[in-house]
């Protein structure tokens, strides 16, 4: 019994030492304010299918704020299924509301409006985003997370 305790203690100590010597993969500093990303604008008066950003470059462990603005030229349902399941969602602000949720499935704009999402990417990869049903019109992009 005593030998088992020493073995367990030694194993835990060795595991802690190994964990302390492993490199940290996340590069962000969550004690800082979120980095503001370029706004994602959905449509304009001239082109209802214009998407202002086609690509975002992000880092795991770093806090971000993304404002999504709908021109109201048509109904937009912004989706990013794999991305939304690979982030820590801090909150969503829309109008005079602050929404705290575990995850998103989509942001739907039936008219002109805006929403801000505050999040931390936790998984690297290339994650597509798109306005559902409008992909063929060019309303799609990618979040590249390293």
PDB file of C-alpha atoms in Angstrom:
ATOM      1  CA  UNK A   1       0.000   0.000   0.000  1.00  0.00           C
ATOM      2  CA  UNK A   2       2.808   2.376   0.957  1.00  0.00           C
ATOM      3  CA  UNK A   3       4.679   1.570  -2.262  1.00  0.00           C
ATOM      4  CA  UNK A   4       1.526   2.374  -4.248  1.00  0.00           C
ATOM      5  CA  UNK A   5       1.297   5.827  -2.621  1.00  0.00           C
ATOM      6  CA  UNK A   6       4.934   6.586  -3.481  1.00  0.00           C
ATOM      7  CA  UNK A   7       4.374   5.353  -7.041  1.00  0.00           C
ATOM      8  CA  UNK A   8       1.251   7.536  -7.398  1.00  0.00           C
ATOM      9  CA  UNK A   9       2.994  10.598  -5.942  1.00  0.00           C
ATOM     10  CA  UNK A  10       6.004  10.084  -8.213  1.00  0.00           C
ATOM     11  CA  UNK A  11       3.755   9.657 -11.243  1.00  0.00           C
ATOM     12  CA  UNK A  12       1.845  12.858 -10.456  1.00  0.00           C
ATOM     13  CA  UNK A  13       5.089  14.781  -9.904  1.00  0.00           C
ATOM     14  CA  UNK A  14       6.508  13.507 -13.195  1.00  0.00           C
ATOM     15  CA  UNK A  15       3.287  14.458 -15.029  1.00  0.00           C
ATOM     16  CA  UNK A  16       3.319  17.961 -13.547  1.00  0.00           C
ATOM     17  CA  UNK A  17       6.979  18.409 -14.511  1.00  0.00           C
ATOM     18  CA  UNK A  18       6.293  17.290 -18.090  1.00  0.00           C
ATOM     19  CA  UNK A  19       3.240  19.561 -18.381  1.00  0.00           C
ATOM     20  CA  UNK A  20       5.245  22.543 -17.119  1.00  0.00           C
ATOM     21  CA  UNK A  21       7.955  21.951 -19.719  1.00  0.00           C
ATOM     22  CA  UNK A  22       5.548  21.627 -22.670  1.00  0.00           C
ATOM     23  CA  UNK A  23       5.165  24.684 -24.913  1.00  0.00           C
ATOM     24  CA  UNK A  24       1.975  26.715 -24.661  1.00  0.00           C
ATOM     25  CA  UNK A  25       0.140  26.646 -27.984  1.00  0.00           C
ATOM     26  CA  UNK A  26      -2.342  29.497 -27.501  1.00  0.00           C
ATOM     27  CA  UNK A  27      -0.801  32.868 -28.234  1.00  0.00           C
ATOM     28  CA  UNK A  28      -3.466  35.187 -26.853  1.00  0.00           C
ATOM     29  CA  UNK A  29      -3.596  37.174 -23.639  1.00  0.00           C
ATOM     30  CA  UNK A  30      -7.113  37.152 -22.223  1.00  0.00           C
ATOM     31  CA  UNK A  31      -6.266  39.911 -19.744  1.00  0.00           C
ATOM     32  CA  UNK A  32      -6.210  42.415 -22.620  1.00  0.00           C
ATOM     33  CA  UNK A  33      -9.171  44.026 -24.341  1.00  0.00           C
ATOM     34  CA  UNK A  34     -10.540  42.095 -27.317  1.00  0.00           C
ATOM     35  CA  UNK A  35      -8.985  42.902 -30.673  1.00  0.00           C
ATOM     36  CA  UNK A  36     -11.505  44.596 -32.959  1.00  0.00           C
ATOM     37  CA  UNK A  37     -11.753  42.863 -36.306  1.00  0.00           C
ATOM     38  CA  UNK A  38     -12.777  44.655 -39.514  1.00  0.00           C
ATOM     39  CA  UNK A  39     -16.570  44.915 -39.685  1.00  0.00           C
ATOM     40  CA  UNK A  40     -18.385  42.257 -41.685  1.00  0.00           C
ATOM     41  CA  UNK A  41     -20.926  44.155 -43.806  1.00  0.00           C
ATOM     42  CA  UNK A  42     -23.681  42.183 -45.514  1.00  0.00           C
ATOM     43  CA  UNK A  43     -24.778  43.923 -48.715  1.00  0.00           C
ATOM     44  CA  UNK A  44     -24.854  47.551 -49.810  1.00  0.00           C
ATOM     45  CA  UNK A  45     -27.356  49.737 -51.671  1.00  0.00           C
ATOM     46  CA  UNK A  46     -25.399  49.146 -54.871  1.00  0.00           C
ATOM     47  CA  UNK A  47     -24.904  45.400 -54.409  1.00  0.00           C
ATOM     48  CA  UNK A  48     -27.160  43.480 -52.035  1.00  0.00           C
ATOM     49  CA  UNK A  49     -24.836  40.452 -52.268  1.00  0.00           C
ATOM     50  CA  UNK A  50     -21.573  42.201 -51.418  1.00  0.00           C
ATOM     51  CA  UNK A  51     -19.648  40.740 -48.482  1.00  0.00           C
ATOM     52  CA  UNK A  52     -17.127  43.256 -47.141  1.00  0.00           C
ATOM     53  CA  UNK A  53     -14.677  40.643 -45.802  1.00  0.00           C
ATOM     54  CA  UNK A  54     -13.892  37.269 -47.320  1.00  0.00           C
ATOM     55  CA  UNK A  55     -11.160  36.270 -44.878  1.00  0.00           C
ATOM     56  CA  UNK A  56     -10.185  36.781 -41.249  1.00  0.00           C
ATOM     57  CA  UNK A  57      -6.846  35.753 -39.711  1.00  0.00           C
ATOM     58  CA  UNK A  58      -7.164  34.751 -36.033  1.00  0.00           C
ATOM     59  CA  UNK A  59      -5.081  33.128 -33.287  1.00  0.00           C
ATOM     60  CA  UNK A  60      -6.194  30.592 -30.707  1.00  0.00           C
ATOM     61  CA  UNK A  61      -6.436  31.934 -27.177  1.00  0.00           C
ATOM     62  CA  UNK A  62      -6.821  35.556 -28.280  1.00  0.00           C
ATOM     63  CA  UNK A  63      -9.963  37.583 -27.575  1.00  0.00           C
ATOM     64  CA  UNK A  64     -11.792  39.183 -30.525  1.00  0.00           C
ATOM     65  CA  UNK A  65     -14.755  41.436 -31.218  1.00  0.00           C
ATOM     66  CA  UNK A  66     -16.517  41.230 -34.591  1.00  0.00           C
ATOM     67  CA  UNK A  67     -19.280  43.625 -35.639  1.00  0.00           C
ATOM     68  CA  UNK A  68     -21.659  42.242 -38.266  1.00  0.00           C
ATOM     69  CA  UNK A  69     -23.725  44.850 -40.084  1.00  0.00           C
ATOM     70  CA  UNK A  70     -26.732  44.072 -42.277  1.00  0.00           C
ATOM     71  CA  UNK A  71     -27.602  46.606 -44.968  1.00  0.00           C
ATOM     72  CA  UNK A  72     -31.196  45.358 -44.918  1.00  0.00           C
ATOM     73  CA  UNK A  73     -31.190  44.939 -48.709  1.00  0.00           C
ATOM     74  CA  UNK A  74     -32.367  41.348 -48.250  1.00  0.00           C
ATOM     75  CA  UNK A  75     -32.674  38.822 -45.428  1.00  0.00           C
ATOM     76  CA  UNK A  76     -29.285  37.421 -44.361  1.00  0.00           C
ATOM     77  CA  UNK A  77     -28.758  34.289 -42.258  1.00  0.00           C
ATOM     78  CA  UNK A  78     -25.060  34.241 -41.402  1.00  0.00           C
ATOM     79  CA  UNK A  79     -23.792  30.744 -40.609  1.00  0.00           C
ATOM     80  CA  UNK A  80     -20.411  29.309 -39.628  1.00  0.00           C
ATOM     81  CA  UNK A  81     -21.234  25.912 -38.108  1.00  0.00           C
ATOM     82  CA  UNK A  82     -17.713  24.528 -37.602  1.00  0.00           C
ATOM     83  CA  UNK A  83     -16.376  27.909 -36.467  1.00  0.00           C
ATOM     84  CA  UNK A  84     -19.162  28.491 -33.969  1.00  0.00           C
ATOM     85  CA  UNK A  85     -18.424  25.122 -32.339  1.00  0.00           C
ATOM     86  CA  UNK A  86     -14.674  25.849 -32.142  1.00  0.00           C
ATOM     87  CA  UNK A  87     -14.828  29.135 -30.208  1.00  0.00           C
ATOM     88  CA  UNK A  88     -15.511  30.185 -26.648  1.00  0.00           C
ATOM     89  CA  UNK A  89     -18.417  32.617 -27.046  1.00  0.00           C
ATOM     90  CA  UNK A  90     -18.203  35.369 -24.440  1.00  0.00           C
ATOM     91  CA  UNK A  91     -21.307  37.323 -25.470  1.00  0.00           C
ATOM     92  CA  UNK A  92     -23.359  38.805 -28.296  1.00  0.00           C
ATOM     93  CA  UNK A  93     -24.513  42.430 -28.259  1.00  0.00           C
ATOM     94  CA  UNK A  94     -27.462  43.424 -30.428  1.00  0.00           C
ATOM     95  CA  UNK A  95     -29.372  46.665 -30.029  1.00  0.00           C
ATOM     96  CA  UNK A  96     -29.716  47.378 -26.326  1.00  0.00           C
ATOM     97  CA  UNK A  97     -29.267  43.718 -25.431  1.00  0.00           C
ATOM     98  CA  UNK A  98     -26.308  41.708 -24.222  1.00  0.00           C
ATOM     99  CA  UNK A  99     -26.810  38.000 -24.823  1.00  0.00           C
ATOM    100  CA  UNK A 100     -24.752  35.443 -22.939  1.00  0.00           C
ATOM    101  CA  UNK A 101     -25.004  32.029 -24.534  1.00  0.00           C
ATOM    102  CA  UNK A 102     -22.934  28.886 -24.797  1.00  0.00           C
ATOM    103  CA  UNK A 103     -22.849  28.890 -28.602  1.00  0.00           C
ATOM    104  CA  UNK A 104     -24.344  30.260 -31.811  1.00  0.00           C
ATOM    105  CA  UNK A 105     -25.918  28.453 -34.723  1.00  0.00           C
ATOM    106  CA  UNK A 106     -26.617  31.502 -36.900  1.00  0.00           C
ATOM    107  CA  UNK A 107     -27.219  35.236 -36.856  1.00  0.00           C
ATOM    108  CA  UNK A 108     -30.307  36.127 -38.856  1.00  0.00           C
ATOM    109  CA  UNK A 109     -30.969  39.677 -40.008  1.00  0.00           C
ATOM    110  CA  UNK A 110     -34.457  40.249 -41.381  1.00  0.00           C
ATOM    111  CA  UNK A 111     -33.801  43.956 -41.883  1.00  0.00           C
ATOM    112  CA  UNK A 112     -31.079  46.549 -41.360  1.00  0.00           C
ATOM    113  CA  UNK A 113     -29.232  46.012 -38.094  1.00  0.00           C
ATOM    114  CA  UNK A 114     -26.023  45.008 -36.407  1.00  0.00           C
ATOM    115  CA  UNK A 115     -24.663  42.614 -33.824  1.00  0.00           C
ATOM    116  CA  UNK A 116     -21.277  42.275 -32.161  1.00  0.00           C
ATOM    117  CA  UNK A 117     -19.876  38.923 -31.134  1.00  0.00           C
ATOM    118  CA  UNK A 118     -17.124  38.614 -28.527  1.00  0.00           C
ATOM    119  CA  UNK A 119     -15.239  35.329 -28.706  1.00  0.00           C
ATOM    120  CA  UNK A 120     -11.986  33.413 -28.274  1.00  0.00           C
ATOM    121  CA  UNK A 121     -10.961  30.824 -30.900  1.00  0.00           C
ATOM    122  CA  UNK A 122      -9.947  27.575 -29.214  1.00  0.00           C
ATOM    123  CA  UNK A 123      -9.263  25.302 -32.203  1.00  0.00           C
ATOM    124  CA  UNK A 124      -6.993  25.964 -35.197  1.00  0.00           C
ATOM    125  CA  UNK A 125      -8.220  25.412 -38.746  1.00  0.00           C
ATOM    126  CA  UNK A 126      -9.927  26.998 -41.733  1.00  0.00           C
ATOM    127  CA  UNK A 127     -13.628  27.559 -41.036  1.00  0.00           C
ATOM    128  CA  UNK A 128     -16.120  28.696 -43.671  1.00  0.00           C
ATOM    129  CA  UNK A 129     -18.803  31.309 -43.057  1.00  0.00           C
ATOM    130  CA  UNK A 130     -21.631  32.177 -45.421  1.00  0.00           C
ATOM    131  CA  UNK A 131     -25.023  33.789 -45.846  1.00  0.00           C
ATOM    132  CA  UNK A 132     -27.297  30.783 -46.215  1.00  0.00           C
ATOM    133  CA  UNK A 133     -28.728  30.443 -49.711  1.00  0.00           C
ATOM    134  CA  UNK A 134     -26.537  33.234 -51.067  1.00  0.00           C
ATOM    135  CA  UNK A 135     -23.240  31.360 -51.384  1.00  0.00           C
ATOM    136  CA  UNK A 136     -23.474  31.233 -55.205  1.00  0.00           C
ATOM    137  CA  UNK A 137     -23.776  35.022 -55.183  1.00  0.00           C
ATOM    138  CA  UNK A 138     -20.384  35.287 -53.456  1.00  0.00           C
ATOM    139  CA  UNK A 139     -21.540  35.663 -49.853  1.00  0.00           C
ATOM    140  CA  UNK A 140     -19.022  33.297 -48.309  1.00  0.00           C
ATOM    141  CA  UNK A 141     -15.638  33.577 -46.618  1.00  0.00           C
ATOM    142  CA  UNK A 142     -13.286  31.875 -44.206  1.00  0.00           C
ATOM    143  CA  UNK A 143     -11.966  32.283 -40.672  1.00  0.00           C
ATOM    144  CA  UNK A 144      -8.334  31.088 -40.635  1.00  0.00           C
ATOM    145  CA  UNK A 145      -7.324  30.226 -37.087  1.00  0.00           C
ATOM    146  CA  UNK A 146      -3.723  29.367 -36.232  1.00  0.00           C
TER     147      UNK A 146
END
